[in-house]
PDB file of C-alpha atoms in Angstrom:
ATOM      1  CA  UNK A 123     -34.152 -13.326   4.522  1.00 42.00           C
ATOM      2  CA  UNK A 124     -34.889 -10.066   6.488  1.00 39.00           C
ATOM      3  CA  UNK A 125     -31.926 -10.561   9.054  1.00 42.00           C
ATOM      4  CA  UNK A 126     -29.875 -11.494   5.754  1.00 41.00           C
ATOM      5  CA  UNK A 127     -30.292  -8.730   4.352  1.00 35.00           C
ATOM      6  CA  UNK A 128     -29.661  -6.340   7.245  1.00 36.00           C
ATOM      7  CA  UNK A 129     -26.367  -8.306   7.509  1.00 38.00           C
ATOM      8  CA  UNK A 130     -25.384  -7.371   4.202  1.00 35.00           C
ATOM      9  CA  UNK A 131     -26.097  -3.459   4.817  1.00 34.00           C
ATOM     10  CA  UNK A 132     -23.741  -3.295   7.556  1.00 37.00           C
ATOM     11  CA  UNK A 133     -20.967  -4.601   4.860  1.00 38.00           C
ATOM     12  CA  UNK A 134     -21.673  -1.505   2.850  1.00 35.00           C
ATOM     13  CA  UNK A 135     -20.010   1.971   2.981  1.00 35.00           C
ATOM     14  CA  UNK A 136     -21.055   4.664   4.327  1.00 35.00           C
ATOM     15  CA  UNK A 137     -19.920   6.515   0.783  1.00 36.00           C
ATOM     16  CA  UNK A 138     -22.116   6.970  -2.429  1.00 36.00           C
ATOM     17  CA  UNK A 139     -19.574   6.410  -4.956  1.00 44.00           C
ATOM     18  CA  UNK A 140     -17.770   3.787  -2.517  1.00 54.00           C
ATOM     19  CA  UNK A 141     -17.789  -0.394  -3.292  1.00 71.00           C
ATOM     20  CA  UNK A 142     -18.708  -2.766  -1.128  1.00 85.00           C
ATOM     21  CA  UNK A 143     -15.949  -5.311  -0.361  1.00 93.00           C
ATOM     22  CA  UNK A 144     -16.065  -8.369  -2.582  1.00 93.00           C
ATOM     23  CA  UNK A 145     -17.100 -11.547  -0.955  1.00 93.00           C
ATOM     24  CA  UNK A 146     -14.545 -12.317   2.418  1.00 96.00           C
ATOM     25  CA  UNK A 147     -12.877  -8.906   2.399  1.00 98.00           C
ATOM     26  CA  UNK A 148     -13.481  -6.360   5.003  1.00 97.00           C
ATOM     27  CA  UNK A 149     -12.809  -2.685   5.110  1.00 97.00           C
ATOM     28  CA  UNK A 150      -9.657  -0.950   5.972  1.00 98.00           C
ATOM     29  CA  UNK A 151     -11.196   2.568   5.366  1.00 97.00           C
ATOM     30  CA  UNK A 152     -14.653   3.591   6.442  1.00 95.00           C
ATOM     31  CA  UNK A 153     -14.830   6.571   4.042  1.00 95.00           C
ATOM     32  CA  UNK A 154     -15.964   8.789   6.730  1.00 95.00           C
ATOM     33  CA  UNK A 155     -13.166   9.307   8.941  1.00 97.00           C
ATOM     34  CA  UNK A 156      -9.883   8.088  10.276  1.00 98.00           C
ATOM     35  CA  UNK A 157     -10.393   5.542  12.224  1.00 97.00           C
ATOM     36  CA  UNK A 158      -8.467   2.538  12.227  1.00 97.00           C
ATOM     37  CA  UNK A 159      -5.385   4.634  11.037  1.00 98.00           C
ATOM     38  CA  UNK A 160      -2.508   6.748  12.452  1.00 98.00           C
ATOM     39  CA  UNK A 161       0.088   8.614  11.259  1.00 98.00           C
ATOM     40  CA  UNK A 162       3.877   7.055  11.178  1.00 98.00           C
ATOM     41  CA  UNK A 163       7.108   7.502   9.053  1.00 97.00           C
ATOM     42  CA  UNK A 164       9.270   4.446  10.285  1.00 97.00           C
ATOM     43  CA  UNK A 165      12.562   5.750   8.624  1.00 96.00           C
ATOM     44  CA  UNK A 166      12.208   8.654  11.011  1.00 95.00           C
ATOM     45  CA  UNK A 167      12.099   6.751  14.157  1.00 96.00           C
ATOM     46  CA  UNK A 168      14.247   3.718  13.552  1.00 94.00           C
ATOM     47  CA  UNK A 169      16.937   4.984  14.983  1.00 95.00           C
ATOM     48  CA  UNK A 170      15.992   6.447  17.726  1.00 96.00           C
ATOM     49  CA  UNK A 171      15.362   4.835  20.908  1.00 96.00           C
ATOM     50  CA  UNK A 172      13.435   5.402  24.178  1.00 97.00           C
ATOM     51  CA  UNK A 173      11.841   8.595  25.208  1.00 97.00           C
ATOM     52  CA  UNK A 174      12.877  10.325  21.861  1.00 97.00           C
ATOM     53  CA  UNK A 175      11.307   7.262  20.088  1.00 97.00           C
ATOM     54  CA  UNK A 176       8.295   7.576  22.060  1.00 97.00           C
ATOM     55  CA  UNK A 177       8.097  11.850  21.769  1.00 97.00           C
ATOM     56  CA  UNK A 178       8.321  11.440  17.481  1.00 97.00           C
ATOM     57  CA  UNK A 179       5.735   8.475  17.661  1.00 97.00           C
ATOM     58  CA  UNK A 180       3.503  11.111  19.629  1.00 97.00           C
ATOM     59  CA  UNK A 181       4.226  13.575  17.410  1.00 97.00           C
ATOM     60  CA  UNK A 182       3.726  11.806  13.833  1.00 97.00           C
ATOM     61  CA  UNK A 183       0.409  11.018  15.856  1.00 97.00           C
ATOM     62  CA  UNK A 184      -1.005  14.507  15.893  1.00 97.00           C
ATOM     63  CA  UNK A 185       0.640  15.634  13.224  1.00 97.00           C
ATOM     64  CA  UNK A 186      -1.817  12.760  11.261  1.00 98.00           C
ATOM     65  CA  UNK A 187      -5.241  14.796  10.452  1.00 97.00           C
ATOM     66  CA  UNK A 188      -3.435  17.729   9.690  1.00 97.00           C
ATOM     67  CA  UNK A 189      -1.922  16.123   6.073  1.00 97.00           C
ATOM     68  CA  UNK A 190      -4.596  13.335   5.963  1.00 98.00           C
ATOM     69  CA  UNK A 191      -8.302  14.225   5.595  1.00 97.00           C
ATOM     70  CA  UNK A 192     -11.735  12.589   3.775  1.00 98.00           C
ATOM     71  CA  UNK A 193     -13.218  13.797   1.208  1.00 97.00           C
ATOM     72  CA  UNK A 194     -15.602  12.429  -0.493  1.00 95.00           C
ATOM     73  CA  UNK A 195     -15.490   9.189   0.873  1.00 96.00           C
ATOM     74  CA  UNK A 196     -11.675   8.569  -0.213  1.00 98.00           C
ATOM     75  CA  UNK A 197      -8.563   9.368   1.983  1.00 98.00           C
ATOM     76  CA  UNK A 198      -6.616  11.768   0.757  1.00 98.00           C
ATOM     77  CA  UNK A 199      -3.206  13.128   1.796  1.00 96.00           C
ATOM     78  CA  UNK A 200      -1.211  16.603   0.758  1.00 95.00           C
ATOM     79  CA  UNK A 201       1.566  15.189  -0.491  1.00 93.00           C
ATOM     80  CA  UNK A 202       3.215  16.037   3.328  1.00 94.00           C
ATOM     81  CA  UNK A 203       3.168  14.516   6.851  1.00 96.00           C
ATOM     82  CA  UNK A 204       3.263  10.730   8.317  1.00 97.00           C
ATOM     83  CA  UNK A 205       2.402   7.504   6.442  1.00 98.00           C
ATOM     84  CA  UNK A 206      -1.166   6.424   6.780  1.00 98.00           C
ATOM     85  CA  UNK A 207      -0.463   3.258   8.798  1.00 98.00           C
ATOM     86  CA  UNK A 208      -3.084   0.723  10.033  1.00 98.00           C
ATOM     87  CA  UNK A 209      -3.888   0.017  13.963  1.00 98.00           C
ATOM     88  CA  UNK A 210      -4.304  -3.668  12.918  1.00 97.00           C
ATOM     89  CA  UNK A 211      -1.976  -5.363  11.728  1.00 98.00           C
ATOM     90  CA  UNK A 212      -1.450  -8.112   9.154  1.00 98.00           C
ATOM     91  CA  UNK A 213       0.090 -11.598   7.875  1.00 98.00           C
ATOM     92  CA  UNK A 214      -0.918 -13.679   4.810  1.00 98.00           C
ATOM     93  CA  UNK A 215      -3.200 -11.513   2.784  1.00 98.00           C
ATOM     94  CA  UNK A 216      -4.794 -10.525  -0.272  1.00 98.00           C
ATOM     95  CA  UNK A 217      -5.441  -6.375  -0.583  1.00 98.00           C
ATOM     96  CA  UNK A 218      -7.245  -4.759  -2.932  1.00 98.00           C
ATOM     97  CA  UNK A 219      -7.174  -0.957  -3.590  1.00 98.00           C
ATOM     98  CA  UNK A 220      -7.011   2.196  -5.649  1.00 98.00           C
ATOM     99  CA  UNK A 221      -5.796   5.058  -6.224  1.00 97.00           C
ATOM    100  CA  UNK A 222      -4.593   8.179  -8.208  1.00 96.00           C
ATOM    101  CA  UNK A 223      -1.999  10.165  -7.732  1.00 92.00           C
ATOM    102  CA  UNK A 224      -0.579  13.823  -9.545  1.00 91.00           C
ATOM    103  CA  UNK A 225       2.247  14.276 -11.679  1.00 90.00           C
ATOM    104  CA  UNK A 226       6.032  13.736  -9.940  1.00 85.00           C
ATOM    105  CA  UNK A 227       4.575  11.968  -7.229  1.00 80.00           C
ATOM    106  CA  UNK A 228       5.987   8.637  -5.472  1.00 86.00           C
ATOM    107  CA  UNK A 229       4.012   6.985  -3.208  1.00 94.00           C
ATOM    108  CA  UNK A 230       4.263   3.378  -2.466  1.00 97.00           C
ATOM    109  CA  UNK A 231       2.410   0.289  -0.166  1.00 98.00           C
ATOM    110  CA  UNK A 232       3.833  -1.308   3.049  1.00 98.00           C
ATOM    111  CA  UNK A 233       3.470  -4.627   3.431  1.00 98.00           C
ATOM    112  CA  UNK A 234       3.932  -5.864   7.254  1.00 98.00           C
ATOM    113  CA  UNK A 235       5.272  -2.395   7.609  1.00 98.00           C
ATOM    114  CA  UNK A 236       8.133  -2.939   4.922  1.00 98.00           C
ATOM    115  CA  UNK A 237       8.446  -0.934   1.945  1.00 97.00           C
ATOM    116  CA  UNK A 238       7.364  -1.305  -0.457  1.00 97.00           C
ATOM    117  CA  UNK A 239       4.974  -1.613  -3.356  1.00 98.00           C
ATOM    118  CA  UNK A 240       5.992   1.726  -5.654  1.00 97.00           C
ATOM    119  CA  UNK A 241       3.809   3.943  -7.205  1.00 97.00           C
ATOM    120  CA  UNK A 242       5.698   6.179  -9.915  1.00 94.00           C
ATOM    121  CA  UNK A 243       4.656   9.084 -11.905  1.00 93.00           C
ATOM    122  CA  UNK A 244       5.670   6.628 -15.354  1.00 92.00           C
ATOM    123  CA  UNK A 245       6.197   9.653 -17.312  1.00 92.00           C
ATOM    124  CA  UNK A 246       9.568  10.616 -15.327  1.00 90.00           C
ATOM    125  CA  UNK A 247      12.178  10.614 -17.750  1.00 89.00           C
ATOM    126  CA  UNK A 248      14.864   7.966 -16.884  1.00 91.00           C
ATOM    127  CA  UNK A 249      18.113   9.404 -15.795  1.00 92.00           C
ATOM    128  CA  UNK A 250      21.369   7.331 -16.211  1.00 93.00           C
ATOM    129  CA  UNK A 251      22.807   9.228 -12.936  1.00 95.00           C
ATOM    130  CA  UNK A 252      20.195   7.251 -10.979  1.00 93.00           C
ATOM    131  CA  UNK A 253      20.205   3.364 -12.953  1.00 92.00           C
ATOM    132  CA  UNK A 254      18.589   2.289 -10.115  1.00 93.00           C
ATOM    133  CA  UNK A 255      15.596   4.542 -10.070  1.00 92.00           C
ATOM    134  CA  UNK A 256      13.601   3.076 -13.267  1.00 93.00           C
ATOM    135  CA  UNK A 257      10.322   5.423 -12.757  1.00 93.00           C
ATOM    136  CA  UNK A 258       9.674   4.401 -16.327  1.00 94.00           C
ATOM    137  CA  UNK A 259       9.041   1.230 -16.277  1.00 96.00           C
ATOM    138  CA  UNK A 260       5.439   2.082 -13.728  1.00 96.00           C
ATOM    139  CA  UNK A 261       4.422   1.240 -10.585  1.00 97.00           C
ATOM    140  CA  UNK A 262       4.268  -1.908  -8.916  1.00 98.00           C
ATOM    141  CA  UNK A 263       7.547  -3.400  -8.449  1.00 98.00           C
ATOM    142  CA  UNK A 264       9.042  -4.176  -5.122  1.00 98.00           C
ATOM    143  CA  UNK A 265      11.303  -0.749  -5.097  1.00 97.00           C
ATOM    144  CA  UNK A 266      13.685  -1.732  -2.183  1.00 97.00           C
ATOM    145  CA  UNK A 267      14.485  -4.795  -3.019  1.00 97.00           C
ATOM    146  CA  UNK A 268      17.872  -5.704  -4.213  1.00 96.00           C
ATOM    147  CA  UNK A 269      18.500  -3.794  -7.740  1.00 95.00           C
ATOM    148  CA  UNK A 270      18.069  -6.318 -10.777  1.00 94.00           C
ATOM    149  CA  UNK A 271      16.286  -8.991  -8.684  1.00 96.00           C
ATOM    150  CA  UNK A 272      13.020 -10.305  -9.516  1.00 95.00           C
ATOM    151  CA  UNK A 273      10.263  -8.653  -8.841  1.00 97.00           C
ATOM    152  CA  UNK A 274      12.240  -5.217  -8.100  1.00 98.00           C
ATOM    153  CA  UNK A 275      10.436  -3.740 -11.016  1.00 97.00           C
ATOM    154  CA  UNK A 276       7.294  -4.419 -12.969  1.00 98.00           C
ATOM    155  CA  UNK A 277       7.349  -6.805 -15.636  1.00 98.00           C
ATOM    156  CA  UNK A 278       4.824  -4.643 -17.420  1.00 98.00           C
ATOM    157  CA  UNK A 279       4.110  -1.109 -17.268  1.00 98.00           C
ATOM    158  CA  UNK A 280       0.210  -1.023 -16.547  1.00 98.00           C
ATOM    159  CA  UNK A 281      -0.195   2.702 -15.183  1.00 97.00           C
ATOM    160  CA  UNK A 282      -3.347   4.612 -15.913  1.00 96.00           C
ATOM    161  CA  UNK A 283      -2.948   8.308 -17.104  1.00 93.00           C
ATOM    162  CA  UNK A 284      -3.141  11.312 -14.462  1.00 90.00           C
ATOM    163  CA  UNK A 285      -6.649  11.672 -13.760  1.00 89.00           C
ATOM    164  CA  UNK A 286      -8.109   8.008 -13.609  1.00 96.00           C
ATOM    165  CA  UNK A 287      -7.940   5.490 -11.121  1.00 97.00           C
ATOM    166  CA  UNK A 288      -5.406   2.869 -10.580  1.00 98.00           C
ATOM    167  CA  UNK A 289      -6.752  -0.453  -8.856  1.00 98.00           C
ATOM    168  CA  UNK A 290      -3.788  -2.821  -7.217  1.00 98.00           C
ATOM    169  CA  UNK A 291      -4.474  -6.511  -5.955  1.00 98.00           C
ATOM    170  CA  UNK A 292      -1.552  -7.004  -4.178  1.00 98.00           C
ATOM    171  CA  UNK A 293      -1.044 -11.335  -2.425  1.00 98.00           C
ATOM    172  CA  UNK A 294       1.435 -11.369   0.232  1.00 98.00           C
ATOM    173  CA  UNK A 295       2.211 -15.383   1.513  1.00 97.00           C
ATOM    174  CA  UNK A 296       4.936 -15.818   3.722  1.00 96.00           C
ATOM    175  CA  UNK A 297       7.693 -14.027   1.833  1.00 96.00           C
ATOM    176  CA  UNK A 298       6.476 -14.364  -1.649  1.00 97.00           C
ATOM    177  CA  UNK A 299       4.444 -10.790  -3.364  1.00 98.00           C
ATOM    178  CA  UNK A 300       2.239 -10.817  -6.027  1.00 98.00           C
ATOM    179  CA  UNK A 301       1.139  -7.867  -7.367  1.00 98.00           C
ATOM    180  CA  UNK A 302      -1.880  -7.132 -10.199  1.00 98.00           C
ATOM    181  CA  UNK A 303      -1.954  -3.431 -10.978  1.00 98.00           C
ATOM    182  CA  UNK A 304      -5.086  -2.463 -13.481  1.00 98.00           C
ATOM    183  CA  UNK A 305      -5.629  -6.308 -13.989  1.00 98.00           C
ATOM    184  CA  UNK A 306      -2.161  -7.083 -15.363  1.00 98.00           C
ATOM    185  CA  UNK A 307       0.403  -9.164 -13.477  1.00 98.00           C
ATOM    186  CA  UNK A 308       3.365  -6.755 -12.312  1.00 98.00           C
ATOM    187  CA  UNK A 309       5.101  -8.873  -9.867  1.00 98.00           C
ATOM    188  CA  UNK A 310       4.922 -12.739 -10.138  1.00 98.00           C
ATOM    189  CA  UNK A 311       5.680 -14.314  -6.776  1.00 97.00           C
ATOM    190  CA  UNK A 312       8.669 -12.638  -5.915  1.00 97.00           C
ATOM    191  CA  UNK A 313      10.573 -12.575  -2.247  1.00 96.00           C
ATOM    192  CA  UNK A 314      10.038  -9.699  -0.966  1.00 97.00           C
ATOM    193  CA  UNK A 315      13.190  -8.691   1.269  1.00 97.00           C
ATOM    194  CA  UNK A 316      13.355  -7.508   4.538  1.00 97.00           C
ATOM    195  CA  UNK A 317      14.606  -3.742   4.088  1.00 97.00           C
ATOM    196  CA  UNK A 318      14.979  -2.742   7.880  1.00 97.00           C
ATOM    197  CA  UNK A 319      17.670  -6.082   8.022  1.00 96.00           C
ATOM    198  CA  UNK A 320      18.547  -7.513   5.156  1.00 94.00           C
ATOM    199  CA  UNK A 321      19.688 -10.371   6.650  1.00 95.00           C
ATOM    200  CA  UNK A 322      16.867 -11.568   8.498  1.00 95.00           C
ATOM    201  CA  UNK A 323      13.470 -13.035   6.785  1.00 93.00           C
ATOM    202  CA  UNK A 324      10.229 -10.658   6.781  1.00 95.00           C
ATOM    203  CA  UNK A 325       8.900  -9.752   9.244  1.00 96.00           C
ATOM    204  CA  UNK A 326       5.550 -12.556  10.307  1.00 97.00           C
ATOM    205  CA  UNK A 327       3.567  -9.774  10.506  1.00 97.00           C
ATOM    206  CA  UNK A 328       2.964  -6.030  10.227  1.00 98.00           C
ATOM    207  CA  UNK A 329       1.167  -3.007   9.588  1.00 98.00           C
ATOM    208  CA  UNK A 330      -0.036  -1.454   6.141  1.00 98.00           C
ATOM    209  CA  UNK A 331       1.294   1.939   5.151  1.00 98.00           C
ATOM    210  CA  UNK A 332       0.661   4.048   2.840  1.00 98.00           C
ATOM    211  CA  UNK A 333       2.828   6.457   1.732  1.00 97.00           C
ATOM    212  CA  UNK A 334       3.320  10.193   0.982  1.00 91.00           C
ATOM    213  CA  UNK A 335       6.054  11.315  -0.964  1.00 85.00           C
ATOM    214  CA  UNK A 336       5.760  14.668  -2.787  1.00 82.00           C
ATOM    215  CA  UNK A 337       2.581  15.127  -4.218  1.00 89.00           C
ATOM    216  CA  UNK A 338      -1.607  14.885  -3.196  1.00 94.00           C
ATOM    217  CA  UNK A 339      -2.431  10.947  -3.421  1.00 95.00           C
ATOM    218  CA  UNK A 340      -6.248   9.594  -3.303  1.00 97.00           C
ATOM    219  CA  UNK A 341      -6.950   6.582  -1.944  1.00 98.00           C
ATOM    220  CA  UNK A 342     -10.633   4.376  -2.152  1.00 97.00           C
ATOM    221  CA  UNK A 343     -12.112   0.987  -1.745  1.00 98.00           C
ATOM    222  CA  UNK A 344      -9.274  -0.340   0.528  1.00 98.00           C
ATOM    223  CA  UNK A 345     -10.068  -4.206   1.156  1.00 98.00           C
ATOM    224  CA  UNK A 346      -8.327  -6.572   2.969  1.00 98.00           C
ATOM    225  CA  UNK A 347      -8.745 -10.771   3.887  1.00 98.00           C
ATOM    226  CA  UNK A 348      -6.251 -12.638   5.423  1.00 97.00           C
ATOM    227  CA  UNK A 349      -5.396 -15.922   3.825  1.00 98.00           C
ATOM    228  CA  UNK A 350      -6.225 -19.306   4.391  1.00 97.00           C
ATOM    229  CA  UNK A 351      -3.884 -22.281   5.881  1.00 96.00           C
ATOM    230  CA  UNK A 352      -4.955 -24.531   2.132  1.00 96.00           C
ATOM    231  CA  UNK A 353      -4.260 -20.892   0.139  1.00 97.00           C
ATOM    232  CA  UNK A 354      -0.753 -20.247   2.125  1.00 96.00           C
ATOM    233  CA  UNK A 355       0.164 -24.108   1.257  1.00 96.00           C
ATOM    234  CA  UNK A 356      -0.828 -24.001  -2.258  1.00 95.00           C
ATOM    235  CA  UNK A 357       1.003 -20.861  -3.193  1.00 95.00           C
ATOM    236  CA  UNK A 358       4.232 -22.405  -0.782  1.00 90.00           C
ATOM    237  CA  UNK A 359       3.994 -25.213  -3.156  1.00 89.00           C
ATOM    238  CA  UNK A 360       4.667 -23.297  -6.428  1.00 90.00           C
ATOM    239  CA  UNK A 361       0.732 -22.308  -7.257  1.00 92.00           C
ATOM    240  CA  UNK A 362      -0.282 -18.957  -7.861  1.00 91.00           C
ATOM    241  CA  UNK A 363      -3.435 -16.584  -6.354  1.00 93.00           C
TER     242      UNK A 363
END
């Protein structure tokens, strides 16, 4: 029972007002530092090619800690800099996260390093210049997918008000999202495309990013567990998480 129970402290964070995972999820974010993350904007670099590649990669690399800090136990960014992106990188998952955000912010989730799961400030007012851009309707749609396809914006809008949390659960299988964002279903199984080439399928696997777009983000309780071969069939089959 001893040894048990020694096991289970090590699951814990190292923060006070930090979770520990739920059963079979492990810990993306130690809340003391940032490990296990570097800094990367992919639309900056996808272009370029060899030593220039290799200089901005550097670069977005340093340039990390400078807009990305801890505070708190939660990681926070300015609003500025590179994409929080993972060292590890992942397939068939379930994440779970939170986070809050400041007014006329957009942020958003990479999945295998494609964008993205959106996070809107809901209170933008809609402007018929931009039909495409639908901050209205909240977060959690799959922004760069094909306009009016399924699963390109919520089915719901589910946003918390400035100031509180926002909690995502967020099932990736194969090509197929599903997204949960304050307990209500957002996205319902929905392909998510391949934005870097439209024309070929996802990518197998990838990094997770997370974005900064214009305004401070906060970010806690960042849990990840890859699927299982059963819970990949079962959702190939029709079934849902």
């Amino acid at each position: 029972m001893k040894a048990r129970f020694s096991a289970l402290l090590l699951l814990l964070p190292v923060a006070a007002d930090a979770g520990a995972p739920p059963e079979g999820f492990s810990a993306l974010f130690n809340g003391h530092d940032l490990s296990g993350w570097h800094g990367l904007n992919p639309h900056s670099v996808v272009k370029l090619e060899g030593e220039k590649k290799q200089a901005a990669l550097q670069k977005q690399r340093e340039e990390f800690a400078i807009h990305w800090r801890v505070e708190n136990g939660e990681l926070v960014n300015d609003g500025n800099g590179p994409y929080a992106t993972t060292d590890r990188v992942f397939g068939d998952m379930e994440l779970r996260l939170e986070y809050r955000t400041v007014a006329k912010a957009d942020s958003g989730i990479y999945l295998r390093g494609t964008p993205q799961v959106q996070i809107w400030d809901k209170d933008q007012v809609f402007d018929p210049a931009k039909p495409d851009r639908k901050p209205h309707l909240g977060s959690g749609g799959l922004f760069n997918n094909t306009p009016n396809t399924p699963g390109r914006d919520p089915l719901v809008v589910a946003d918390k008000p400035f100031g509180e949390w926002n909690q995502f659960r967020i099932v990736q299988a194969g090509a197929r999202t599903w997204v949960w964002l304050n307990d209500q279903l957002v996205v319902d199984g929905a392909v998510m495309e391949n934005f870097w080439d439209r024309a070929q399928p996802l990518p197998a696997q990838g990094p997770i990013l997370l974005q900064t777009h214009g305004g401070e983000i906060r970010w806690r309780n960042l849990w990840v567990r890859e699927l299982s071969a059963p819970e990949v069939a079962k959702l190939a089959g029709g079934g849902r998480p």
